[in-house]
Coordinates of C-alpha atoms in Angstrom, one line a residue:
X26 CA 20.4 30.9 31.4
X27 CA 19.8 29.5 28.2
X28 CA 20.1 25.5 27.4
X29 CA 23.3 24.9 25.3
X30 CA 24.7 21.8 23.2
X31 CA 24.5 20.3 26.7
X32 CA 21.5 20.0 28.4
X33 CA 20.0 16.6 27.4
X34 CA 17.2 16.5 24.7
X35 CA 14.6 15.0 26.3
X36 CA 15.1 17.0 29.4
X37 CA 14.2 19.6 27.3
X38 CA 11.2 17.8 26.1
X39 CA 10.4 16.4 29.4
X40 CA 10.2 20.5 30.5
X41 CA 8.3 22.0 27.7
X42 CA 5.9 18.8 27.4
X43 CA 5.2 19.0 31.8
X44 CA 4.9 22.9 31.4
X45 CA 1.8 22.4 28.6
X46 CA 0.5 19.3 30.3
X47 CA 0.3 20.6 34.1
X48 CA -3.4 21.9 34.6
X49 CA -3.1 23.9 37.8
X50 CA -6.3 22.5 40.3
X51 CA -8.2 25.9 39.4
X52 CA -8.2 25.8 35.8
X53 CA -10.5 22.5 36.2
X54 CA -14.3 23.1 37.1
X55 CA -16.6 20.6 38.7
X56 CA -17.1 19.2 35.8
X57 CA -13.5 18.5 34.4
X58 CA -13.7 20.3 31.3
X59 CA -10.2 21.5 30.3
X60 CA -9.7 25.5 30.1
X61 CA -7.1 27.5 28.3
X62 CA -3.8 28.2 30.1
X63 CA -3.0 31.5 30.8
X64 CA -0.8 33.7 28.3
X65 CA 1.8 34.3 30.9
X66 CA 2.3 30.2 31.8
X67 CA 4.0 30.4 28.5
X68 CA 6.4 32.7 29.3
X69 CA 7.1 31.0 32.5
X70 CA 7.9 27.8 30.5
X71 CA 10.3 29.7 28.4
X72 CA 12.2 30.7 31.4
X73 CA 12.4 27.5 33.2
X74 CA 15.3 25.9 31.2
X75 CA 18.1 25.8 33.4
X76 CA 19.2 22.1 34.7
X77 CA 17.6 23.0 38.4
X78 CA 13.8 23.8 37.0
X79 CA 14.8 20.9 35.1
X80 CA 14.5 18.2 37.7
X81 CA 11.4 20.4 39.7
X82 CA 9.4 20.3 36.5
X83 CA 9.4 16.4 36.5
X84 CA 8.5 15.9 39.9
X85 CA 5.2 18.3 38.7
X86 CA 4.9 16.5 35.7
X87 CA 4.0 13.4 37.2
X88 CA 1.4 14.1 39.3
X89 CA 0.3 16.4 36.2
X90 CA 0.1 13.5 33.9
X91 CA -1.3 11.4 36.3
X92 CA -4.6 14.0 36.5
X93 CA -4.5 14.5 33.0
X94 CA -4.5 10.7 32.2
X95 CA -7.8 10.3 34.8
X96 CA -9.5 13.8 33.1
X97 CA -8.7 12.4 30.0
X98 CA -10.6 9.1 30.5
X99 CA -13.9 10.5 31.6
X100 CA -13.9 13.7 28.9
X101 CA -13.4 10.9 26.0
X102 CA -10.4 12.9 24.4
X103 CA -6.8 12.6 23.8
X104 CA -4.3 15.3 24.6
X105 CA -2.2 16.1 21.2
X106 CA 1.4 15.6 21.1
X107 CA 3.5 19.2 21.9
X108 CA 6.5 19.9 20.7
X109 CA 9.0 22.0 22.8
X110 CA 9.0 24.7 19.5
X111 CA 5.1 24.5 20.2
X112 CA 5.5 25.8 23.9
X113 CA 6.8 29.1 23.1
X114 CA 4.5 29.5 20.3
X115 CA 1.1 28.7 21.8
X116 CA 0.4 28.5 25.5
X117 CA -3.2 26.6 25.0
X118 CA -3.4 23.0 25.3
X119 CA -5.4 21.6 22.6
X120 CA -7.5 18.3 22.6
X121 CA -8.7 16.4 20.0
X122 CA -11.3 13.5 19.9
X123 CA -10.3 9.6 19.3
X124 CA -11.8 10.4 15.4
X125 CA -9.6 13.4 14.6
X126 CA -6.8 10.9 16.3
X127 CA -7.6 8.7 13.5
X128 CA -8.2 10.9 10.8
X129 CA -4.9 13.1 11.5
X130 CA -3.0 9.0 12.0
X131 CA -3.0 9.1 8.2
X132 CA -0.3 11.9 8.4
X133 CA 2.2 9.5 9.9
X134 CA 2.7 7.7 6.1
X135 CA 2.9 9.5 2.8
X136 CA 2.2 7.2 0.5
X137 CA 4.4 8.4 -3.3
X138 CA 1.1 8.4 -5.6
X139 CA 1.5 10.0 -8.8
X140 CA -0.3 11.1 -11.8
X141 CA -0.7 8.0 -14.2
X142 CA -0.3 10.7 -17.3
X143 CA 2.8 12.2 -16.2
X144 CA 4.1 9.5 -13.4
X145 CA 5.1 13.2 -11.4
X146 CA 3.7 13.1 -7.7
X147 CA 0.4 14.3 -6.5
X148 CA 0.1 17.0 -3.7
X149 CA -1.7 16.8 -0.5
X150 CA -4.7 17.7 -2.7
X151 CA -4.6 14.9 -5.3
X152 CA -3.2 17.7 -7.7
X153 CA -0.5 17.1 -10.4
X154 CA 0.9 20.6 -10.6
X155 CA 1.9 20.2 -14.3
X156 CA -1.1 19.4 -16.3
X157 CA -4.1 20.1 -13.3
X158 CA -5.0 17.1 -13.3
X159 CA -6.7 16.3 -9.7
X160 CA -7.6 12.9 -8.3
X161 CA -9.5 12.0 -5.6
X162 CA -9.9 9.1 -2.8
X163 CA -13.6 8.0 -2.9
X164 CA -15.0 6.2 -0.1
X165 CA -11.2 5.0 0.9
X166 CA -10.2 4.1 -2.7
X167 CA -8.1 5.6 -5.3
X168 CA -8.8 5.7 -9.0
X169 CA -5.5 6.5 -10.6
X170 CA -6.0 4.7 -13.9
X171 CA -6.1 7.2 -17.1
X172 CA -9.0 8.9 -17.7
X173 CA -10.1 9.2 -14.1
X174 CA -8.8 12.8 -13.2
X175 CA -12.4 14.5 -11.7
X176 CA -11.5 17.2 -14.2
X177 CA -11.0 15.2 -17.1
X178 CA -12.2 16.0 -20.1
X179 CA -13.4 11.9 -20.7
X180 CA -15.8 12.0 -17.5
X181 CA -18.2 14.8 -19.2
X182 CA -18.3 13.2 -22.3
X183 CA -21.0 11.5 -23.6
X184 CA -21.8 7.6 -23.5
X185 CA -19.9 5.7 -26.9
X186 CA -22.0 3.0 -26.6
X187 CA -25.0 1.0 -25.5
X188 CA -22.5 -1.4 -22.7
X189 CA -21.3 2.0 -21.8
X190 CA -24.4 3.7 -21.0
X191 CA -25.8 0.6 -19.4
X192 CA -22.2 0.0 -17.2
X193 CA -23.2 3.7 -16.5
X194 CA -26.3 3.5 -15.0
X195 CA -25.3 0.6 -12.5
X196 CA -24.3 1.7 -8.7
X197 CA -21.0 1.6 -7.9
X198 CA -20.2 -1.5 -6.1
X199 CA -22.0 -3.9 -9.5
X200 CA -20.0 -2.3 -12.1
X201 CA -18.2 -5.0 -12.2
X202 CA -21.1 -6.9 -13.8
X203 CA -20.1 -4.9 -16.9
X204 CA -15.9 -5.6 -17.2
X205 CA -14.3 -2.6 -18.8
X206 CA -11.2 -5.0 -20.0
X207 CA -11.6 -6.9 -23.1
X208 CA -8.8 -9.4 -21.7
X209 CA -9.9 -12.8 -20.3
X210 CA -7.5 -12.5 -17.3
X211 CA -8.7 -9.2 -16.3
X212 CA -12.0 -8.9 -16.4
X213 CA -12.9 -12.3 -14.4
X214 CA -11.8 -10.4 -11.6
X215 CA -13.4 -7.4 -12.0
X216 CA -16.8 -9.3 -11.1
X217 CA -18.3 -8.7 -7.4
X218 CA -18.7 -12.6 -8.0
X219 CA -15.4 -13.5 -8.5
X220 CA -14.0 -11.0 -5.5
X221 CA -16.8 -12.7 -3.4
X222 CA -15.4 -16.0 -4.1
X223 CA -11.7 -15.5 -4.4
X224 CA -11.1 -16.3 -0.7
X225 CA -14.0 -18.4 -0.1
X226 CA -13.2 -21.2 -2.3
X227 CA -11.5 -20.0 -5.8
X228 CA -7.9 -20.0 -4.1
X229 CA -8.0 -22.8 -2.2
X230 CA -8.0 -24.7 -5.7
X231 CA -4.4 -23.3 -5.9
X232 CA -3.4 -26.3 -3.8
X233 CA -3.4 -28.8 -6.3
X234 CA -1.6 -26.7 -8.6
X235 CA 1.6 -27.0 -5.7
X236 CA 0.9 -23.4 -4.0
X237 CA 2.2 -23.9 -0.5
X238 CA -0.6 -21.5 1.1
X239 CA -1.3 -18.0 1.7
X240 CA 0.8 -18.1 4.8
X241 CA 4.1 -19.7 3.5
X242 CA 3.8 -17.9 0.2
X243 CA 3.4 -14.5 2.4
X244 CA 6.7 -15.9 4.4
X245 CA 8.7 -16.4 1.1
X246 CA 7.7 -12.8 0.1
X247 CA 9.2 -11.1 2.7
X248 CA 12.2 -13.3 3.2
X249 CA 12.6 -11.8 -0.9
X250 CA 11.7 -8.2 -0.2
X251 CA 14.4 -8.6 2.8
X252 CA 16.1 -5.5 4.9
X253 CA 15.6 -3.0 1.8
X254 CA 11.9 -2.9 2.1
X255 CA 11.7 -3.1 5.9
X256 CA 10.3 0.4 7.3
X257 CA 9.3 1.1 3.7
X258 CA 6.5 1.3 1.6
X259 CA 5.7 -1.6 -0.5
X260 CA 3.4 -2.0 -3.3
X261 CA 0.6 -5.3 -3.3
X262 CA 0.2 -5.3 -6.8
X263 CA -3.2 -7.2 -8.0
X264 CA -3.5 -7.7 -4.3
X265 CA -7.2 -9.0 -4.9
X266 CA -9.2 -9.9 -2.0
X267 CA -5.8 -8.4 -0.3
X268 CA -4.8 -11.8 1.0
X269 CA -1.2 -11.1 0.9
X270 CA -1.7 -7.3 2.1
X271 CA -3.0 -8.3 5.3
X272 CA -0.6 -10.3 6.4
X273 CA 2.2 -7.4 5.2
X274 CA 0.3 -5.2 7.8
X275 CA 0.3 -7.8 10.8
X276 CA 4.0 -8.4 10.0
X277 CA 5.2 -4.7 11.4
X278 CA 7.5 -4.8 8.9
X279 CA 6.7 -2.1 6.7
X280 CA 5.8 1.7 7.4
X281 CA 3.0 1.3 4.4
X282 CA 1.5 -1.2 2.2
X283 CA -0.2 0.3 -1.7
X284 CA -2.7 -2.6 -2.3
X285 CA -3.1 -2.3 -6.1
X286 CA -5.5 -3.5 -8.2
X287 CA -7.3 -3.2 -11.6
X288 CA -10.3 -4.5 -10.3
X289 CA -12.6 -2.2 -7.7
X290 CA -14.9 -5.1 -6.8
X291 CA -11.5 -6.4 -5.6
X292 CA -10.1 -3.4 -3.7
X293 CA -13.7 -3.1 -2.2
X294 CA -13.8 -6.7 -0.8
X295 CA -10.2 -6.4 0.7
X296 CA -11.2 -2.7 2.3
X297 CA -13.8 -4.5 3.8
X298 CA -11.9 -8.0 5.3
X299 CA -9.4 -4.9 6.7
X300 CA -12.1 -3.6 8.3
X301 CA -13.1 -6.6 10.0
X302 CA -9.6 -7.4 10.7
X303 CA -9.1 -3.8 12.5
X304 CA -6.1 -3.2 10.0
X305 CA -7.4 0.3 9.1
X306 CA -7.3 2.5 12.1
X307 CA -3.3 2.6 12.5
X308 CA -3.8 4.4 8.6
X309 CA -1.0 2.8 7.1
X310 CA -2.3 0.6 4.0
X311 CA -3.8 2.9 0.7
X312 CA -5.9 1.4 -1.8
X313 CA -5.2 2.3 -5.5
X314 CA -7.2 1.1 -8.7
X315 CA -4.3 1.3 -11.0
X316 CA -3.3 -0.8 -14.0
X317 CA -0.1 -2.6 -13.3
X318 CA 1.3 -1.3 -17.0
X319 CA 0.8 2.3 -16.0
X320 CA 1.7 2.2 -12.0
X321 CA 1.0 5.7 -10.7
X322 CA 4.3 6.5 -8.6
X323 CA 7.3 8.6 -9.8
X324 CA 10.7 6.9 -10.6
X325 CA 12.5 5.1 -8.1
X326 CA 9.9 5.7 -5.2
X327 CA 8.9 2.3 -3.9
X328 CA 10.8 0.1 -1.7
X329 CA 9.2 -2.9 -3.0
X330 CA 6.5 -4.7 -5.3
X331 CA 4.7 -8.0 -4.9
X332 CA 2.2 -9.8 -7.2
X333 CA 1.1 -12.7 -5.6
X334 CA -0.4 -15.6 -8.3
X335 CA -1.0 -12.6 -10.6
X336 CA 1.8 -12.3 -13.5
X337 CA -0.4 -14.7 -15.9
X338 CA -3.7 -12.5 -15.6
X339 CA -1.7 -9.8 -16.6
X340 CA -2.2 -8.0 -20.8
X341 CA 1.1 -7.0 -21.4
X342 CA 3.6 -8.9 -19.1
X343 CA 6.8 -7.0 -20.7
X344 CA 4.9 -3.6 -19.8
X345 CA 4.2 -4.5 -16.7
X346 CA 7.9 -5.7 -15.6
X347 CA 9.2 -2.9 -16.6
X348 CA 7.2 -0.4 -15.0
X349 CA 7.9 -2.4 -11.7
X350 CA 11.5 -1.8 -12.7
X351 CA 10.8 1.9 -13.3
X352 CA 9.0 2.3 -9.9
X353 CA 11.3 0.2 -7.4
X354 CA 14.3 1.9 -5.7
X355 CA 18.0 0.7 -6.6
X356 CA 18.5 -2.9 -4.6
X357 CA 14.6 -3.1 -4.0
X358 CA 12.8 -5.9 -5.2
X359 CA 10.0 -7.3 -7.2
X360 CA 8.4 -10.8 -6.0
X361 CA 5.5 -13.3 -6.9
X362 CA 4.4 -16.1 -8.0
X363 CA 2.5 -17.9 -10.4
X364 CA 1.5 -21.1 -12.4
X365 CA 4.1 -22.9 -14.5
X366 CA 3.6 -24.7 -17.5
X367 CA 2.7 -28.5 -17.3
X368 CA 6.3 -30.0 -18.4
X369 CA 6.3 -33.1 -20.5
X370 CA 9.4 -35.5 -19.4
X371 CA 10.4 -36.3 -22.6
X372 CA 11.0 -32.8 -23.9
X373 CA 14.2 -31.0 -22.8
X374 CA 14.1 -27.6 -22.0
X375 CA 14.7 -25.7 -25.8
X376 CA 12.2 -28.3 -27.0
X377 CA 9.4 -27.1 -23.9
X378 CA 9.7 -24.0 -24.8
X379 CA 8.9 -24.1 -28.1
X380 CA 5.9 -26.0 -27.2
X381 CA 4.6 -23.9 -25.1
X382 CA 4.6 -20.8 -27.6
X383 CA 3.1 -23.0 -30.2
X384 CA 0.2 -24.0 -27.4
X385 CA 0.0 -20.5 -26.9
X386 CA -0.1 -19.2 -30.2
X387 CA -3.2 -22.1 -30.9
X388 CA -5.2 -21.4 -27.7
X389 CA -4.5 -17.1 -28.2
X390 CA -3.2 -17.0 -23.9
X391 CA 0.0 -15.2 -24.9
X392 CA -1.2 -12.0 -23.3
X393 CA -4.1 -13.7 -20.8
X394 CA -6.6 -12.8 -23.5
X395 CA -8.7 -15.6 -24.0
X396 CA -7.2 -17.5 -21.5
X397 CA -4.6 -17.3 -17.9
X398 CA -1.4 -17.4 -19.4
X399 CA 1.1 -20.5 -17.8
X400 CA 4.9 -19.6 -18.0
X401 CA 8.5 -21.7 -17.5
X402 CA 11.0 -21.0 -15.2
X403 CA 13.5 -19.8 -18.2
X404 CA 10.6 -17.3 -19.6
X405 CA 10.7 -15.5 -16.1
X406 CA 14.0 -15.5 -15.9
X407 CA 14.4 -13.7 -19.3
X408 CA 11.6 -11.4 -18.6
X409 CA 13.4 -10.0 -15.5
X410 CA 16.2 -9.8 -17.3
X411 CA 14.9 -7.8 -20.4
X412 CA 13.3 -5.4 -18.1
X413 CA 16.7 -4.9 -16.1
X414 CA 16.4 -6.8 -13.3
X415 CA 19.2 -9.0 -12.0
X416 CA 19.7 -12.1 -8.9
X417 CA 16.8 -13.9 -10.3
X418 CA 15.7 -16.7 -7.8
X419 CA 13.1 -19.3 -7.4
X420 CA 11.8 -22.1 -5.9
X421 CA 9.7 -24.6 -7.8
X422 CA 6.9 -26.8 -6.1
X423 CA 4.6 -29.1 -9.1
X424 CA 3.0 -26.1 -11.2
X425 CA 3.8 -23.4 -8.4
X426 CA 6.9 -21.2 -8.7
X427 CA 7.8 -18.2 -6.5
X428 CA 10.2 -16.0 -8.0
X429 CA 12.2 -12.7 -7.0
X430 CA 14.8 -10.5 -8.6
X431 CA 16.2 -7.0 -7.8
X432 CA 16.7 -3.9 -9.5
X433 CA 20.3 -3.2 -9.5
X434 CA 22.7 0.1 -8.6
X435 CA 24.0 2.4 -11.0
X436 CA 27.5 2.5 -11.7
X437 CA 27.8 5.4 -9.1
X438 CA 26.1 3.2 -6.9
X439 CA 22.7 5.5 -6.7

């Protein structure tokens, strides 16, 4: 008879999967090579439902998988994952190789990238429907800053200057030579020097500053980004050399992890620490060349952002804030940390803040663009809060502060 509401699940599972896996000993040659089943093995799967065949397919399938498992080892391959639907409508067993088991593990994690025109989501072919503007991963990156669409109208034009043409004519990885940021706190780090350096040497001067360490300040993070982001797909943003990404990955904690940056000398040098780390094969970590005042994801779609020592690099802070706001989910939240302000004892805290935007205004770091751009505890605290986000938290350490605050529920609690 047929199964009903109650034959068990994976009994059902258990049947189909034994009845596709089970290779009978002539459908192997001498030398192991799998065949194609027969048409009519699939209709004898569909028939062997009942609770009896039930229990006399499992006792096949494990000598089946046991053979399979042996077979399996020597041919190099690994059997693809059948569904029960998949019995009745294909009888052959198919087989892939370990690198289509790689390339199809990027499946498992679909990562909300959107157009950085229209902030509307990008197909399975890099496509935003709307305007036609496609995008494309190059050698494991993503450029989804404006102007990058393959089929924009910018990348035929003609070179508008002499830095332009020259920047042009470099390879790839030594653009970076050639900034394309005017702003002090960007384009240091779009140098292959700096990215070379950052974790051999630049950030360990962070100590002295107060920063606790990559380690602890990766801790603190995810203590902040809590049970909303867990299983979720977080955003690195300016992740750098991807110091902080990495350790997202080893956590488990997260089903994906974007690792953002402006700078492609950076995104290169942390694609390539991920390599050496063995981070990339499980497929779920993305790299995006993005600018943090234009994110490229659609409303609401990210279950958490992170900007680790990054706020006071960044042009336009206010921008930037709220277009973390824009992106994160209701009750996610948006971490990091940065450099404060040296504070003078004498001065209370109305009195430091107007010296600091006098300093600023004399030494032009408002916007990080002659300089890195120091900030107080009360400026980040009324940042958040201009750009809608609530809880603000911190803890202070010397010059280092790590800060958090969350984007609230509506009314209606959406």
């Amino acid at each position: 008879r047929l199964p009903d509401a109650s034959t068990p699940a994976d009994a059902l599972y258990d049947a189909s999967h034994a009845m596709m896996s089970f290779t009978p000993p002539v459908a192997r040659s001498a030398s192991s090579a799998p065949i194609a089943h027969r048409p009519c093995a699939a209709m004898r799967a569909r028939k062997m439902t009942s609770r009896g065949a039930v229990s006399r397919v499992r006792a096949r399938a494990s000598a089946a998988d046991a053979s399979a498992s042996a077979s399996d080892d020597e041919d190099g391959v690994a059997p693809r994952a059948v569904t029960p639907d998949a019995v009745y409508g294909n009888a052959q067993e198919e087989r892939v190789t370990p690198s289509e088991v790689e390339a199809r593990a990027r499946e498992r994690v679909r990562f909300p990238l959107a157009c950085p025109v229209s902030f509307r989501a990008l197909n399975a072919d890099g496509v935003d429907v709307t305007s036609g503007l496609k995008y494309v991963e190059d050698d494991g990156r993503w450029n989804l800053t404006v102007g990058s669409a393959v089929n924009a109208a910018s990348r035929d034009a003609a070179p508008g200057s002499l830095y332009d043409l020259v920047r042009g004519a470099l390879p790839s990885e030594l653009k970076g030579l050639l900034p394309t940021s005017s702003y002090f706190g960007t384009a240091t780090f779009e140098t292959p020097q700096v990215a070379f350096a950052y974790e051999r040497g630049w950030r360990d001067s962070f100590k002295r500053a107060g920063f606790p360490g990559p380690d602890e300040e990766a801790q603190l993070a995810m203590e902040a980004l809590g049970d909303a982001a867990k299983d979720g797909i977080i955003v690195d943003a300016s992740c750098g050399s991807g110091l902080f990404s990495r350790r997202f990955l080893k956590s488990g904690l997260y089903k994906g992890v974007v690792a953002l940056d402006y700078s492609d000398a950076m995104l290169r040098q942390a694609k390539t620490y991920m390599d050496e780390e063995k981070l990339l094969g499980d497929a779920n970590v993305v790299f995006v060349r993005a600018d943090i005042a234009r994110l490229p994801f659609p409303e609401a779609s990210l279950d958490g952002v992170h900007a680790g020592a990054a706020i006071h690099c960044w042009p336009d802070s206010t921008t930037a804030i709220a277009e973390i706001t824009r992106v994160l989910k209701p009750g996610a939240t948006f971490c990091g940390t940065t450099f404060l302000n040296l504070q003078l004892p004498f001065l209370n805290e109305d009195q430091q803040q107007l010296f600091d935007s006098v300093s600023r205004d004399i030494s032009r770091t408002a916007n990080a663009e002659r300089g890195f751009r120091w900030w107080s505890k009360r400026e980040l605290q009324d940042l958040c809060a201009d750009c809608g986000l609530v809880d603000f938290k911190c803890d202070v350490r010397n010059q280092f502060i790590f800060f958090s605050a969350k984007k609230p529920f509506t009314q209606d609690g959406a």
